[in-house]
Tab-separated table of N, CA and C and ligand atoms in Angstrom:
chain	number	residue	atom	x	y	z
Q	1	UNK	N	-51.324	-75.806	-114.886
Q	1	UNK	CA	-50.340	-76.799	-115.414
Q	1	UNK	C	-50.893	-77.357	-116.714
Q	2	UNK	N	-50.096	-77.218	-117.748
Q	2	UNK	CA	-50.547	-77.826	-119.042
Q	2	UNK	C	-49.776	-79.084	-119.284
Q	3	UNK	N	-50.550	-80.153	-119.544
Q	3	UNK	CA	-49.935	-81.454	-119.768
Q	3	UNK	C	-50.364	-81.955	-121.137
Q	4	UNK	N	-49.365	-82.331	-121.892
Q	4	UNK	CA	-49.699	-82.863	-123.165
Q	4	UNK	C	-49.519	-84.377	-123.093
Q	5	UNK	N	-50.280	-85.089	-123.940
Q	5	UNK	CA	-50.104	-86.522	-124.032
Q	5	UNK	C	-49.323	-86.888	-125.255
Q	6	UNK	N	-48.444	-87.825	-125.161
Q	6	UNK	CA	-47.741	-88.297	-126.326
Q	6	UNK	C	-48.745	-88.896	-127.319
Q	7	UNK	N	-49.776	-89.543	-126.724
Q	7	UNK	CA	-50.741	-90.166	-127.611
Q	7	UNK	C	-52.074	-90.135	-126.934
Q	8	UNK	N	-53.054	-89.550	-127.577
Q	8	UNK	CA	-54.391	-89.460	-126.935
Q	8	UNK	C	-55.448	-89.595	-128.041
Q	9	UNK	N	-55.182	-90.495	-128.927
Q	9	UNK	CA	-56.115	-90.658	-130.066
Q	9	UNK	C	-57.485	-91.110	-129.681
Q	10	UNK	N	-57.677	-91.700	-128.501
Q	10	UNK	CA	-58.981	-92.173	-128.085
Q	10	UNK	C	-59.876	-91.019	-127.649
Q	11	UNK	N	-59.288	-89.881	-127.353
Q	11	UNK	CA	-60.075	-88.877	-126.645
Q	11	UNK	C	-61.275	-88.371	-127.412
Q	12	UNK	N	-61.128	-88.153	-128.680
Q	12	UNK	CA	-62.209	-87.593	-129.471
Q	12	UNK	C	-63.400	-88.548	-129.431
Q	13	UNK	N	-63.143	-89.843	-129.634
Q	13	UNK	CA	-64.275	-90.802	-129.600
Q	13	UNK	C	-64.988	-90.772	-128.245
Q	14	UNK	N	-64.182	-90.696	-127.189
Q	14	UNK	CA	-64.757	-90.795	-125.880
Q	14	UNK	C	-65.630	-89.536	-125.592
Q	15	UNK	N	-65.093	-88.358	-125.906
Q	15	UNK	CA	-65.875	-87.141	-125.729
Q	15	UNK	C	-67.176	-87.167	-126.531
Q	16	UNK	N	-67.083	-87.698	-127.764
Q	16	UNK	CA	-68.278	-87.746	-128.590
Q	16	UNK	C	-69.332	-88.661	-127.960
Q	17	UNK	N	-68.888	-89.780	-127.390
Q	17	UNK	CA	-69.795	-90.708	-126.803
Q	17	UNK	C	-70.443	-90.098	-125.538
Q	18	UNK	N	-69.616	-89.400	-124.751
Q	18	UNK	CA	-70.086	-88.826	-123.556
Q	18	UNK	C	-71.068	-87.650	-123.813
Q	19	UNK	N	-70.991	-87.089	-125.017
Q	19	UNK	CA	-71.860	-86.029	-125.345
Q	19	UNK	C	-73.215	-86.446	-125.946
Q	20	UNK	N	-73.366	-87.787	-125.974
Q	20	UNK	CA	-74.574	-88.296	-126.613
Q	20	UNK	C	-75.851	-87.859	-125.911
Q	21	UNK	N	-75.745	-87.589	-124.620
Q	21	UNK	CA	-76.932	-87.142	-123.857
Q	21	UNK	C	-77.050	-85.632	-123.727
Q	22	UNK	N	-76.465	-84.928	-124.679
Q	22	UNK	CA	-76.539	-83.464	-124.625
Q	22	UNK	C	-77.960	-82.975	-124.616
Q	23	UNK	N	-78.159	-81.768	-124.175
Q	23	UNK	CA	-79.475	-81.286	-123.962
Q	23	UNK	C	-79.973	-81.298	-122.533
Q	24	UNK	N	-79.005	-81.662	-121.663
Q	24	UNK	CA	-79.298	-81.579	-120.235
Q	24	UNK	C	-79.555	-80.135	-119.831
Q	25	UNK	N	-80.224	-79.921	-118.708
Q	25	UNK	CA	-80.481	-78.539	-118.270
Q	25	UNK	C	-79.206	-77.752	-118.003
Q	26	UNK	N	-78.128	-78.447	-117.668
Q	26	UNK	CA	-76.832	-77.760	-117.498
Q	26	UNK	C	-75.774	-78.530	-118.239
Q	27	UNK	N	-74.727	-77.888	-118.604
Q	27	UNK	CA	-73.676	-78.565	-119.373
Q	27	UNK	C	-72.676	-79.120	-118.398
Q	28	UNK	N	-72.878	-80.404	-118.090
Q	28	UNK	CA	-72.018	-81.083	-117.099
Q	28	UNK	C	-71.656	-82.462	-117.649
Q	29	UNK	N	-70.344	-82.709	-117.697
Q	29	UNK	CA	-69.904	-83.939	-118.324
Q	29	UNK	C	-70.439	-85.176	-117.530
Q	30	UNK	N	-70.484	-85.068	-116.200
Q	30	UNK	CA	-70.954	-86.214	-115.421
Q	30	UNK	C	-72.443	-86.446	-115.619
Q	31	UNK	N	-73.224	-85.379	-115.781
Q	31	UNK	CA	-74.668	-85.564	-116.097
Q	31	UNK	C	-74.812	-86.209	-117.468
Q	32	UNK	N	-73.966	-85.801	-118.396
Q	32	UNK	CA	-74.086	-86.418	-119.715
Q	32	UNK	C	-73.732	-87.894	-119.657
Q	33	UNK	N	-72.706	-88.216	-118.867
Q	33	UNK	CA	-72.285	-89.662	-118.733
Q	33	UNK	C	-73.457	-90.384	-118.039
Q	34	UNK	N	-74.051	-89.755	-117.024
Q	34	UNK	CA	-75.146	-90.428	-116.258
Q	34	UNK	C	-76.309	-90.721	-117.214
Q	35	UNK	N	-76.513	-89.899	-118.248
Q	35	UNK	CA	-77.621	-90.056	-119.208
Q	35	UNK	C	-77.212	-90.852	-120.446
Q	36	UNK	N	-76.011	-91.409	-120.440
Q	36	UNK	CA	-75.472	-91.961	-121.653
Q	36	UNK	C	-75.828	-93.461	-121.803
Q	37	UNK	N	-76.679	-93.994	-120.909
Q	37	UNK	CA	-77.131	-95.375	-121.090
Q	37	UNK	C	-76.284	-96.310	-120.242
Q	38	UNK	N	-76.504	-97.634	-120.508
Q	38	UNK	CA	-75.846	-98.657	-119.681
Q	38	UNK	C	-74.357	-98.684	-119.896
Q	39	UNK	N	-73.601	-99.310	-118.928
Q	39	UNK	CA	-72.168	-99.393	-119.062
Q	39	UNK	C	-71.729	-99.967	-120.415
Q	40	UNK	N	-70.704	-99.352	-121.030
Q	40	UNK	CA	-70.167	-99.820	-122.311
Q	40	UNK	C	-68.801	-99.189	-122.479
Q	41	UNK	N	-68.036	-99.861	-123.349
Q	41	UNK	CA	-66.685	-99.268	-123.693
Q	41	UNK	C	-66.883	-97.905	-124.318
Q	42	UNK	N	-68.047	-97.672	-124.971
Q	42	UNK	CA	-68.296	-96.409	-125.648
Q	42	UNK	C	-68.410	-95.252	-124.694
Q	43	UNK	N	-69.146	-95.406	-123.579
Q	43	UNK	CA	-69.290	-94.284	-122.706
Q	43	UNK	C	-68.315	-94.350	-121.502
Q	44	UNK	N	-67.561	-95.408	-121.444
Q	44	UNK	CA	-66.520	-95.527	-120.409
Q	44	UNK	C	-67.036	-95.900	-119.062
Q	45	UNK	N	-68.387	-96.112	-118.966
Q	45	UNK	CA	-68.995	-96.469	-117.689
Q	45	UNK	C	-68.738	-97.953	-117.370
Q	46	UNK	N	-68.272	-98.247	-116.188
Q	46	UNK	CA	-67.916	-99.607	-115.814
Q	46	UNK	C	-69.059	-100.252	-114.984
Q	47	UNK	N	-69.820	-99.422	-114.296
Q	47	UNK	CA	-70.833	-99.936	-113.389
Q	47	UNK	C	-71.847	-98.851	-113.108
Q	48	UNK	N	-73.091	-99.229	-113.086
Q	48	UNK	CA	-74.151	-98.259	-112.832
Q	48	UNK	C	-75.123	-98.804	-111.842
Q	49	UNK	N	-75.342	-98.118	-110.719
Q	49	UNK	CA	-76.312	-98.526	-109.728
Q	49	UNK	C	-77.544	-97.699	-109.816
Q	50	UNK	N	-78.361	-97.615	-108.767
Q	50	UNK	CA	-79.549	-96.842	-108.828
Q	50	UNK	C	-79.324	-95.339	-108.588
Q	51	UNK	N	-78.253	-94.996	-107.897
Q	51	UNK	CA	-77.978	-93.563	-107.627
Q	51	UNK	C	-76.513	-93.173	-107.944
Q	52	UNK	N	-75.701	-94.118	-108.376
Q	52	UNK	CA	-74.322	-93.699	-108.700
Q	52	UNK	C	-73.754	-94.604	-109.783
Q	53	UNK	N	-72.598	-94.234	-110.329
Q	53	UNK	CA	-71.930	-95.013	-111.360
Q	53	UNK	C	-70.418	-94.926	-111.151
Q	54	UNK	N	-69.707	-95.773	-111.852
Q	54	UNK	CA	-68.263	-95.763	-111.913
Q	54	UNK	C	-67.870	-95.605	-113.375
Q	55	UNK	N	-67.009	-94.608	-113.642
Q	55	UNK	CA	-66.610	-94.336	-115.028
Q	55	UNK	C	-65.131	-94.101	-115.114
Q	56	UNK	N	-64.533	-94.495	-116.183
Q	56	UNK	CA	-63.113	-94.142	-116.411
Q	56	UNK	C	-62.898	-92.681	-116.563
Q	57	UNK	N	-61.795	-92.163	-116.012
Q	57	UNK	CA	-61.455	-90.768	-116.250
Q	57	UNK	C	-60.906	-90.617	-117.682
Q	58	UNK	N	-61.443	-89.646	-118.448
Q	58	UNK	CA	-61.051	-89.480	-119.824
Q	58	UNK	C	-59.646	-88.875	-119.903
Q	59	UNK	N	-59.148	-88.326	-118.790
Q	59	UNK	CA	-57.811	-87.763	-118.753
Q	59	UNK	C	-57.048	-88.356	-117.633
Q	60	UNK	N	-56.770	-89.668	-117.728
Q	60	UNK	CA	-56.249	-90.369	-116.539
Q	60	UNK	C	-54.824	-89.967	-116.164
Q	61	UNK	N	-54.583	-90.010	-114.823
Q	61	UNK	CA	-53.244	-89.830	-114.344
Q	61	UNK	C	-52.425	-91.105	-114.473
Q	62	UNK	N	-53.148	-92.244	-114.545
Q	62	UNK	CA	-52.513	-93.521	-114.787
Q	62	UNK	C	-53.606	-94.394	-115.450
Q	63	UNK	N	-53.157	-95.420	-116.181
Q	63	UNK	CA	-54.104	-96.318	-116.796
Q	63	UNK	C	-54.973	-96.930	-115.667
Q	64	UNK	N	-56.294	-96.964	-115.886
Q	64	UNK	CA	-57.149	-97.528	-114.906
Q	64	UNK	C	-57.832	-96.453	-114.019
Q	65	UNK	N	-57.318	-95.236	-114.041
Q	65	UNK	CA	-57.903	-94.151	-113.262
Q	65	UNK	C	-59.380	-94.018	-113.452
Q	66	UNK	N	-60.116	-94.271	-112.397
Q	66	UNK	CA	-61.598	-94.318	-112.513
Q	66	UNK	C	-62.183	-93.365	-111.461
Q	67	UNK	N	-63.501	-93.100	-111.613
Q	67	UNK	CA	-64.191	-92.231	-110.695
Q	67	UNK	C	-65.559	-92.797	-110.306
Q	68	UNK	N	-65.916	-92.636	-109.054
Q	68	UNK	CA	-67.259	-92.931	-108.589
Q	68	UNK	C	-68.027	-91.638	-108.526
Q	69	UNK	N	-69.207	-91.629	-109.112
Q	69	UNK	CA	-69.967	-90.382	-109.305
Q	69	UNK	C	-71.427	-90.596	-108.973
Q	70	UNK	N	-72.015	-89.733	-108.159
Q	70	UNK	CA	-73.460	-89.817	-107.990
Q	70	UNK	C	-74.202	-89.432	-109.297
Q	71	UNK	N	-75.304	-90.116	-109.544
Q	71	UNK	CA	-76.044	-89.775	-110.801
Q	71	UNK	C	-76.600	-88.361	-110.727
Q	72	UNK	N	-76.947	-87.942	-109.544
Q	72	UNK	CA	-77.585	-86.635	-109.366
Q	72	UNK	C	-76.504	-85.522	-109.310
Q	73	UNK	N	-76.857	-84.380	-109.847
Q	73	UNK	CA	-75.904	-83.251	-109.969
Q	73	UNK	C	-75.835	-82.566	-108.621
Q	74	UNK	N	-74.964	-83.037	-107.750
Q	74	UNK	CA	-74.791	-82.411	-106.435
Q	74	UNK	C	-73.283	-82.180	-106.260
Q	75	UNK	N	-72.959	-81.088	-105.560
Q	75	UNK	CA	-71.611	-80.626	-105.445
Q	75	UNK	C	-70.918	-80.951	-104.171
Q	76	UNK	N	-71.685	-81.263	-103.130
Q	76	UNK	CA	-71.069	-81.487	-101.822
Q	76	UNK	C	-71.521	-82.777	-101.153
Q	77	UNK	N	-70.696	-83.296	-100.304
Q	77	UNK	CA	-71.042	-84.499	-99.552
Q	77	UNK	C	-72.386	-84.353	-98.839
Q	78	UNK	N	-72.598	-83.130	-98.292
Q	78	UNK	CA	-73.764	-82.867	-97.494
Q	78	UNK	C	-75.061	-82.895	-98.344
Q	79	UNK	N	-74.921	-82.703	-99.641
Q	79	UNK	CA	-76.084	-82.721	-100.506
Q	79	UNK	C	-76.588	-84.153	-100.847
Q	80	UNK	N	-75.740	-85.146	-100.531
Q	80	UNK	CA	-76.165	-86.502	-100.852
Q	80	UNK	C	-77.129	-87.018	-99.771
Q	81	UNK	N	-78.124	-87.794	-100.261
Q	81	UNK	CA	-78.972	-88.498	-99.338
Q	81	UNK	C	-78.186	-89.684	-98.737
Q	82	UNK	N	-78.691	-90.233	-97.683
Q	82	UNK	CA	-78.038	-91.359	-97.061
Q	82	UNK	C	-77.855	-92.517	-98.088
Q	83	UNK	N	-78.897	-92.717	-98.866
Q	83	UNK	CA	-78.808	-93.785	-99.886
Q	83	UNK	C	-77.754	-93.495	-100.885
Q	84	UNK	N	-77.703	-92.257	-101.360
Q	84	UNK	CA	-76.717	-91.875	-102.359
Q	84	UNK	C	-75.295	-92.016	-101.785
Q	85	UNK	N	-75.136	-91.567	-100.540
Q	85	UNK	CA	-73.834	-91.600	-99.933
Q	85	UNK	C	-73.360	-93.081	-99.766
Q	86	UNK	N	-74.337	-93.934	-99.355
Q	86	UNK	CA	-74.015	-95.330	-99.196
Q	86	UNK	C	-73.606	-96.016	-100.499
Q	87	UNK	N	-74.406	-95.694	-101.554
Q	87	UNK	CA	-74.027	-96.381	-102.827
Q	87	UNK	C	-72.786	-95.761	-103.477
Q	88	UNK	N	-72.545	-94.486	-103.243
Q	88	UNK	CA	-71.306	-93.891	-103.748
Q	88	UNK	C	-70.108	-94.564	-103.176
Q	89	UNK	N	-70.168	-94.841	-101.862
Q	89	UNK	CA	-69.044	-95.552	-101.184
Q	89	UNK	C	-68.941	-96.963	-101.707
Q	90	UNK	N	-70.088	-97.626	-101.871
Q	90	UNK	CA	-70.077	-98.989	-102.428
Q	90	UNK	C	-69.482	-98.967	-103.832
Q	91	UNK	N	-69.808	-97.978	-104.578
Q	91	UNK	CA	-69.234	-97.890	-105.925
Q	91	UNK	C	-67.727	-97.733	-105.891
Q	92	UNK	N	-67.277	-96.892	-104.972
Q	92	UNK	CA	-65.824	-96.671	-104.828
Q	92	UNK	C	-65.135	-98.022	-104.426
Q	93	UNK	N	-65.784	-98.752	-103.562
Q	93	UNK	CA	-65.192	-100.024	-103.117
Q	93	UNK	C	-65.089	-100.989	-104.268
Q	94	UNK	N	-66.169	-101.028	-105.117
Q	94	UNK	CA	-66.122	-101.913	-106.288
Q	94	UNK	C	-65.012	-101.540	-107.205
Q	95	UNK	N	-64.883	-100.219	-107.466
Q	95	UNK	CA	-63.832	-99.721	-108.305
Q	95	UNK	C	-62.428	-100.060	-107.883
Q	96	UNK	N	-62.210	-99.910	-106.554
Q	96	UNK	CA	-60.892	-100.230	-105.965
Q	96	UNK	C	-60.666	-101.725	-106.064
Q	97	UNK	N	-61.658	-102.557	-105.817
Q	97	UNK	CA	-61.510	-103.994	-105.922
Q	97	UNK	C	-61.169	-104.422	-107.356
Q	98	UNK	N	-61.816	-103.773	-108.313
Q	98	UNK	CA	-61.547	-104.066	-109.756
Q	98	UNK	C	-60.136	-103.634	-110.147
Q	99	UNK	N	-59.679	-102.470	-109.598
Q	99	UNK	CA	-58.312	-102.000	-109.901
Q	99	UNK	C	-57.293	-102.992	-109.336
Q	100	UNK	N	-57.573	-103.435	-108.100
Q	100	UNK	CA	-56.642	-104.449	-107.523
Q	100	UNK	C	-56.567	-105.718	-108.339
Q	101	UNK	N	-57.726	-106.165	-108.743
Q	101	UNK	CA	-57.771	-107.442	-109.502
Q	101	UNK	C	-57.185	-107.275	-110.894
Q	102	UNK	N	-57.458	-106.152	-111.563
Q	102	UNK	CA	-57.092	-105.964	-112.951
Q	102	UNK	C	-55.567	-105.564	-113.094
Q	103	UNK	N	-55.102	-104.748	-112.145
Q	103	UNK	CA	-53.762	-104.187	-112.323
Q	103	UNK	C	-52.780	-104.620	-111.241
Q	104	UNK	N	-53.276	-105.025	-110.118
Q	104	UNK	CA	-52.355	-105.387	-109.011
Q	104	UNK	C	-51.416	-104.309	-108.660
Q	105	UNK	N	-51.919	-103.066	-108.453
Q	105	UNK	CA	-50.995	-101.969	-108.165
Q	105	UNK	C	-50.414	-102.109	-106.757
Q	106	UNK	N	-49.326	-101.348	-106.505
Q	106	UNK	CA	-48.734	-101.344	-105.137
Q	106	UNK	C	-49.561	-100.514	-104.163
Q	107	UNK	N	-50.402	-99.625	-104.705
Q	107	UNK	CA	-51.249	-98.792	-103.884
Q	107	UNK	C	-52.306	-98.139	-104.733
Q	108	UNK	N	-53.294	-97.506	-104.113
Q	108	UNK	CA	-54.292	-96.729	-104.840
Q	108	UNK	C	-54.599	-95.441	-104.086
Q	109	UNK	N	-54.565	-94.323	-104.799
Q	109	UNK	CA	-55.061	-93.075	-104.232
Q	109	UNK	C	-56.550	-93.071	-104.414
Q	110	UNK	N	-57.307	-92.873	-103.331
Q	110	UNK	CA	-58.743	-92.757	-103.368
Q	110	UNK	C	-59.112	-91.443	-102.674
Q	111	UNK	N	-59.844	-90.572	-103.399
Q	111	UNK	CA	-60.211	-89.343	-102.696
Q	111	UNK	C	-60.933	-88.396	-103.615
Q	112	UNK	N	-61.295	-87.213	-103.068
Q	112	UNK	CA	-62.058	-86.226	-103.753
Q	112	UNK	C	-61.403	-84.891	-103.550
Q	113	UNK	N	-61.528	-84.070	-104.626
Q	113	UNK	CA	-61.144	-82.660	-104.512
Q	113	UNK	C	-62.406	-81.880	-104.344
Q	114	UNK	N	-62.666	-81.325	-103.161
Q	114	UNK	CA	-63.924	-80.647	-102.903
Q	114	UNK	C	-63.734	-79.141	-103.083
Q	115	UNK	N	-64.278	-78.651	-104.204
Q	115	UNK	CA	-64.130	-77.172	-104.460
Q	115	UNK	C	-63.001	-76.899	-105.368
Q	116	UNK	N	-63.152	-75.771	-106.081
Q	116	UNK	CA	-62.125	-75.385	-107.066
Q	116	UNK	C	-60.745	-75.207	-106.406
Q	117	UNK	N	-60.735	-74.631	-105.225
Q	117	UNK	CA	-59.439	-74.326	-104.567
Q	117	UNK	C	-58.714	-75.601	-104.198
Q	118	UNK	N	-59.485	-76.716	-104.105
Q	118	UNK	CA	-58.844	-77.989	-103.787
Q	118	UNK	C	-58.469	-78.730	-105.051
Q	119	UNK	N	-58.738	-78.144	-106.179
Q	119	UNK	CA	-58.272	-78.770	-107.423
Q	119	UNK	C	-59.375	-79.449	-108.209
Q	120	UNK	N	-60.641	-79.317	-107.834
Q	120	UNK	CA	-61.696	-80.006	-108.507
Q	120	UNK	C	-61.819	-79.399	-109.911
Q	121	UNK	N	-61.794	-80.266	-110.960
Q	121	UNK	CA	-62.011	-79.833	-112.288
Q	121	UNK	C	-63.444	-79.531	-112.622
Q	122	UNK	N	-64.355	-80.326	-111.963
Q	122	UNK	CA	-65.766	-80.156	-112.130
Q	122	UNK	C	-66.378	-80.060	-110.739
Q	123	UNK	N	-66.294	-78.861	-110.137
Q	123	UNK	CA	-66.577	-78.709	-108.681
Q	123	UNK	C	-68.066	-78.876	-108.379
Q	124	UNK	N	-68.950	-78.744	-109.368
Q	124	UNK	CA	-70.365	-78.766	-109.042
Q	124	UNK	C	-70.982	-80.174	-109.122
Q	125	UNK	N	-70.212	-81.157	-109.521
Q	125	UNK	CA	-70.738	-82.528	-109.526
Q	125	UNK	C	-69.678	-83.392	-108.852
Q	126	UNK	N	-70.018	-83.771	-107.639
Q	126	UNK	CA	-69.149	-84.527	-106.762
Q	126	UNK	C	-68.604	-85.807	-107.489
Q	127	UNK	N	-67.350	-86.163	-107.237
Q	127	UNK	CA	-66.835	-87.395	-107.770
Q	127	UNK	C	-65.579	-87.841	-106.943
Q	128	UNK	N	-65.433	-89.114	-106.781
Q	128	UNK	CA	-64.312	-89.684	-106.058
Q	128	UNK	C	-63.340	-90.274	-107.106
Q	129	UNK	N	-62.054	-89.948	-106.958
Q	129	UNK	CA	-61.098	-90.531	-107.852
Q	129	UNK	C	-60.430	-91.763	-107.233
Q	130	UNK	N	-60.128	-92.746	-108.085
Q	130	UNK	CA	-59.291	-93.870	-107.636
Q	130	UNK	C	-58.216	-94.063	-108.653
Q	131	UNK	N	-56.971	-93.868	-108.222
Q	131	UNK	CA	-55.852	-93.916	-109.150
Q	131	UNK	C	-54.842	-94.965	-108.694
Q	132	UNK	N	-54.596	-96.001	-109.519
Q	132	UNK	CA	-53.609	-96.988	-109.142
Q	132	UNK	C	-52.221	-96.403	-109.148
Q	133	UNK	N	-51.401	-96.834	-108.193
Q	133	UNK	CA	-50.023	-96.334	-108.042
Q	133	UNK	C	-49.048	-97.475	-107.922
Q	134	UNK	N	-47.838	-97.235	-108.386
Q	134	UNK	CA	-46.792	-98.223	-108.293
Q	134	UNK	C	-45.581	-97.627	-107.564
Q	135	UNK	N	-44.909	-98.433	-106.805
Q	135	UNK	CA	-43.718	-97.969	-106.122
Q	135	UNK	C	-42.758	-97.374	-107.106
Q	136	UNK	N	-42.307	-96.143	-106.847
Q	136	UNK	CA	-41.380	-95.500	-107.759
Q	136	UNK	C	-42.008	-94.808	-108.894
Q	137	UNK	N	-43.359	-94.762	-109.007
Q	137	UNK	CA	-43.974	-94.077	-110.170
Q	137	UNK	C	-44.067	-92.570	-109.859
Q	138	UNK	N	-42.933	-91.951	-109.780
Q	138	UNK	CA	-42.893	-90.507	-109.433
Q	138	UNK	C	-43.155	-89.631	-110.625
Q	139	UNK	N	-44.021	-90.137	-111.521
Q	139	UNK	CA	-44.391	-89.361	-112.705
Q	139	UNK	C	-43.184	-88.819	-113.391
Q	140	UNK	N	-42.244	-89.748	-113.646
Q	140	UNK	CA	-40.955	-89.371	-114.252
Q	140	UNK	C	-41.111	-88.492	-115.496
Q	141	UNK	N	-41.973	-88.945	-116.403
Q	141	UNK	CA	-42.100	-88.169	-117.627
Q	141	UNK	C	-42.713	-86.797	-117.351
Q	142	UNK	N	-43.639	-86.743	-116.417
Q	142	UNK	CA	-44.231	-85.464	-116.074
Q	142	UNK	C	-43.139	-84.525	-115.563
Q	143	UNK	N	-42.267	-85.071	-114.733
Q	143	UNK	CA	-41.246	-84.280	-114.138
Q	143	UNK	C	-40.245	-83.739	-115.148
Q	144	UNK	N	-39.894	-84.596	-116.068
Q	144	UNK	CA	-38.829	-84.186	-116.990
Q	144	UNK	C	-39.354	-83.499	-118.275
Q	145	UNK	N	-40.577	-83.739	-118.642
Q	145	UNK	CA	-40.976	-83.284	-119.953
Q	145	UNK	C	-42.399	-82.713	-120.027
Q	146	UNK	N	-43.058	-82.559	-118.806
Q	146	UNK	CA	-44.420	-82.081	-118.798
Q	146	UNK	C	-45.322	-82.945	-119.697
Q	147	UNK	N	-45.047	-84.158	-119.679
Q	147	UNK	CA	-45.725	-85.128	-120.576
Q	147	UNK	C	-45.992	-86.416	-119.839
Q	148	UNK	N	-47.132	-86.977	-120.046
Q	148	UNK	CA	-47.425	-88.292	-119.464
Q	148	UNK	C	-47.535	-89.364	-120.589
Q	149	UNK	N	-47.031	-90.503	-120.261
Q	149	UNK	CA	-47.108	-91.615	-121.235
Q	149	UNK	C	-48.131	-92.602	-120.645
Q	150	UNK	N	-49.173	-92.836	-121.430
Q	150	UNK	CA	-50.153	-93.806	-121.037
Q	150	UNK	C	-50.038	-95.074	-121.854
Q	151	UNK	N	-49.787	-96.193	-121.182
Q	151	UNK	CA	-49.483	-97.415	-121.951
Q	151	UNK	C	-50.679	-98.072	-122.621
Q	152	UNK	N	-51.895	-97.685	-122.280
Q	152	UNK	CA	-53.024	-98.368	-122.910
Q	152	UNK	C	-54.165	-97.353	-123.192
Q	153	UNK	N	-55.024	-97.718	-124.097
Q	153	UNK	CA	-56.167	-96.878	-124.427
Q	153	UNK	C	-57.275	-96.989	-123.388
Q	154	UNK	N	-58.175	-96.051	-123.390
Q	154	UNK	CA	-59.330	-96.122	-122.507
Q	154	UNK	C	-60.142	-97.368	-122.744
Q	155	UNK	N	-60.275	-97.772	-124.020
Q	155	UNK	CA	-61.060	-98.977	-124.311
Q	155	UNK	C	-60.392	-100.197	-123.686
Q	156	UNK	N	-59.047	-100.238	-123.798
Q	156	UNK	CA	-58.347	-101.381	-123.160
Q	156	UNK	C	-58.508	-101.359	-121.659
Q	157	UNK	N	-58.423	-100.173	-121.068
Q	157	UNK	CA	-58.661	-100.097	-119.605
Q	157	UNK	C	-60.063	-100.554	-119.253
Q	158	UNK	N	-61.002	-100.146	-120.075
Q	158	UNK	CA	-62.433	-100.544	-119.785
Q	158	UNK	C	-62.568	-102.025	-119.859
Q	159	UNK	N	-61.998	-102.638	-120.898
Q	159	UNK	CA	-62.108	-104.130	-121.059
Q	159	UNK	C	-61.440	-104.852	-119.904
Q	160	UNK	N	-60.304	-104.325	-119.506
Q	160	UNK	CA	-59.522	-104.942	-118.427
Q	160	UNK	C	-60.263	-104.886	-117.102
Q	161	UNK	N	-60.832	-103.704	-116.789
Q	161	UNK	CA	-61.501	-103.494	-115.540
Q	161	UNK	C	-62.867	-104.219	-115.521
Q	162	UNK	N	-63.535	-104.212	-116.685
Q	162	UNK	CA	-64.837	-104.920	-116.737
Q	162	UNK	C	-64.628	-106.423	-116.524
Q	163	UNK	N	-63.556	-106.969	-117.081
Q	163	UNK	CA	-63.333	-108.397	-116.951
Q	163	UNK	C	-63.024	-108.738	-115.511
Q	164	UNK	N	-62.429	-107.769	-114.741
Q	164	UNK	CA	-62.047	-108.017	-113.363
Q	164	UNK	C	-63.106	-107.487	-112.379
Q	165	UNK	N	-64.260	-106.979	-112.881
Q	165	UNK	CA	-65.207	-106.325	-111.983
Q	165	UNK	C	-65.792	-107.353	-111.026
Q	166	UNK	N	-65.849	-107.044	-109.721
Q	166	UNK	CA	-66.314	-107.999	-108.706
Q	166	UNK	C	-67.794	-108.325	-108.954
Q	167	UNK	N	-68.166	-109.569	-108.768
Q	167	UNK	CA	-69.571	-109.921	-108.854
Q	167	UNK	C	-70.226	-109.478	-107.563
Q	168	UNK	N	-71.467	-108.977	-107.672
Q	168	UNK	CA	-72.112	-108.369	-106.489
Q	168	UNK	C	-73.012	-109.397	-105.864
Z	1	LIG	ZN1	-73.737	-82.867	-113.223
């Protein structure tokens, strides 16, 4: 499925920032993000713990679409240590709480695509998606024009979610 954006001017900057940690043993966008330093609008990272982080999706299905990602390059749930699994879930909970506070959506899709056949874009580095949803948001533009309209930039989403991030 090819989807074009009506406006995606932020994407070049974001990819450039995420590539700042290039030189990793493998070419993995999540490993580059994990190595890109503390949370900032530049790297899109909203929160970073000792074994996981929360980052905005550079190709969001909706504004605020974020992901909880283990720092370590592991592809399956079974590869996570107990500590990693616990913190990944904690990260997902923080992200969902921030989405609720920042956007007040009618619902949130939270989940993972495990393996390429399940739709994982980056199957070798586990990640959980959290996508805010609204009643009636049947992806109208996608349906009619193979195009999505995103009402805000990634930087705006980052600022909005950071301001609403729950205190720990
Ligand atoms: Zn990785």
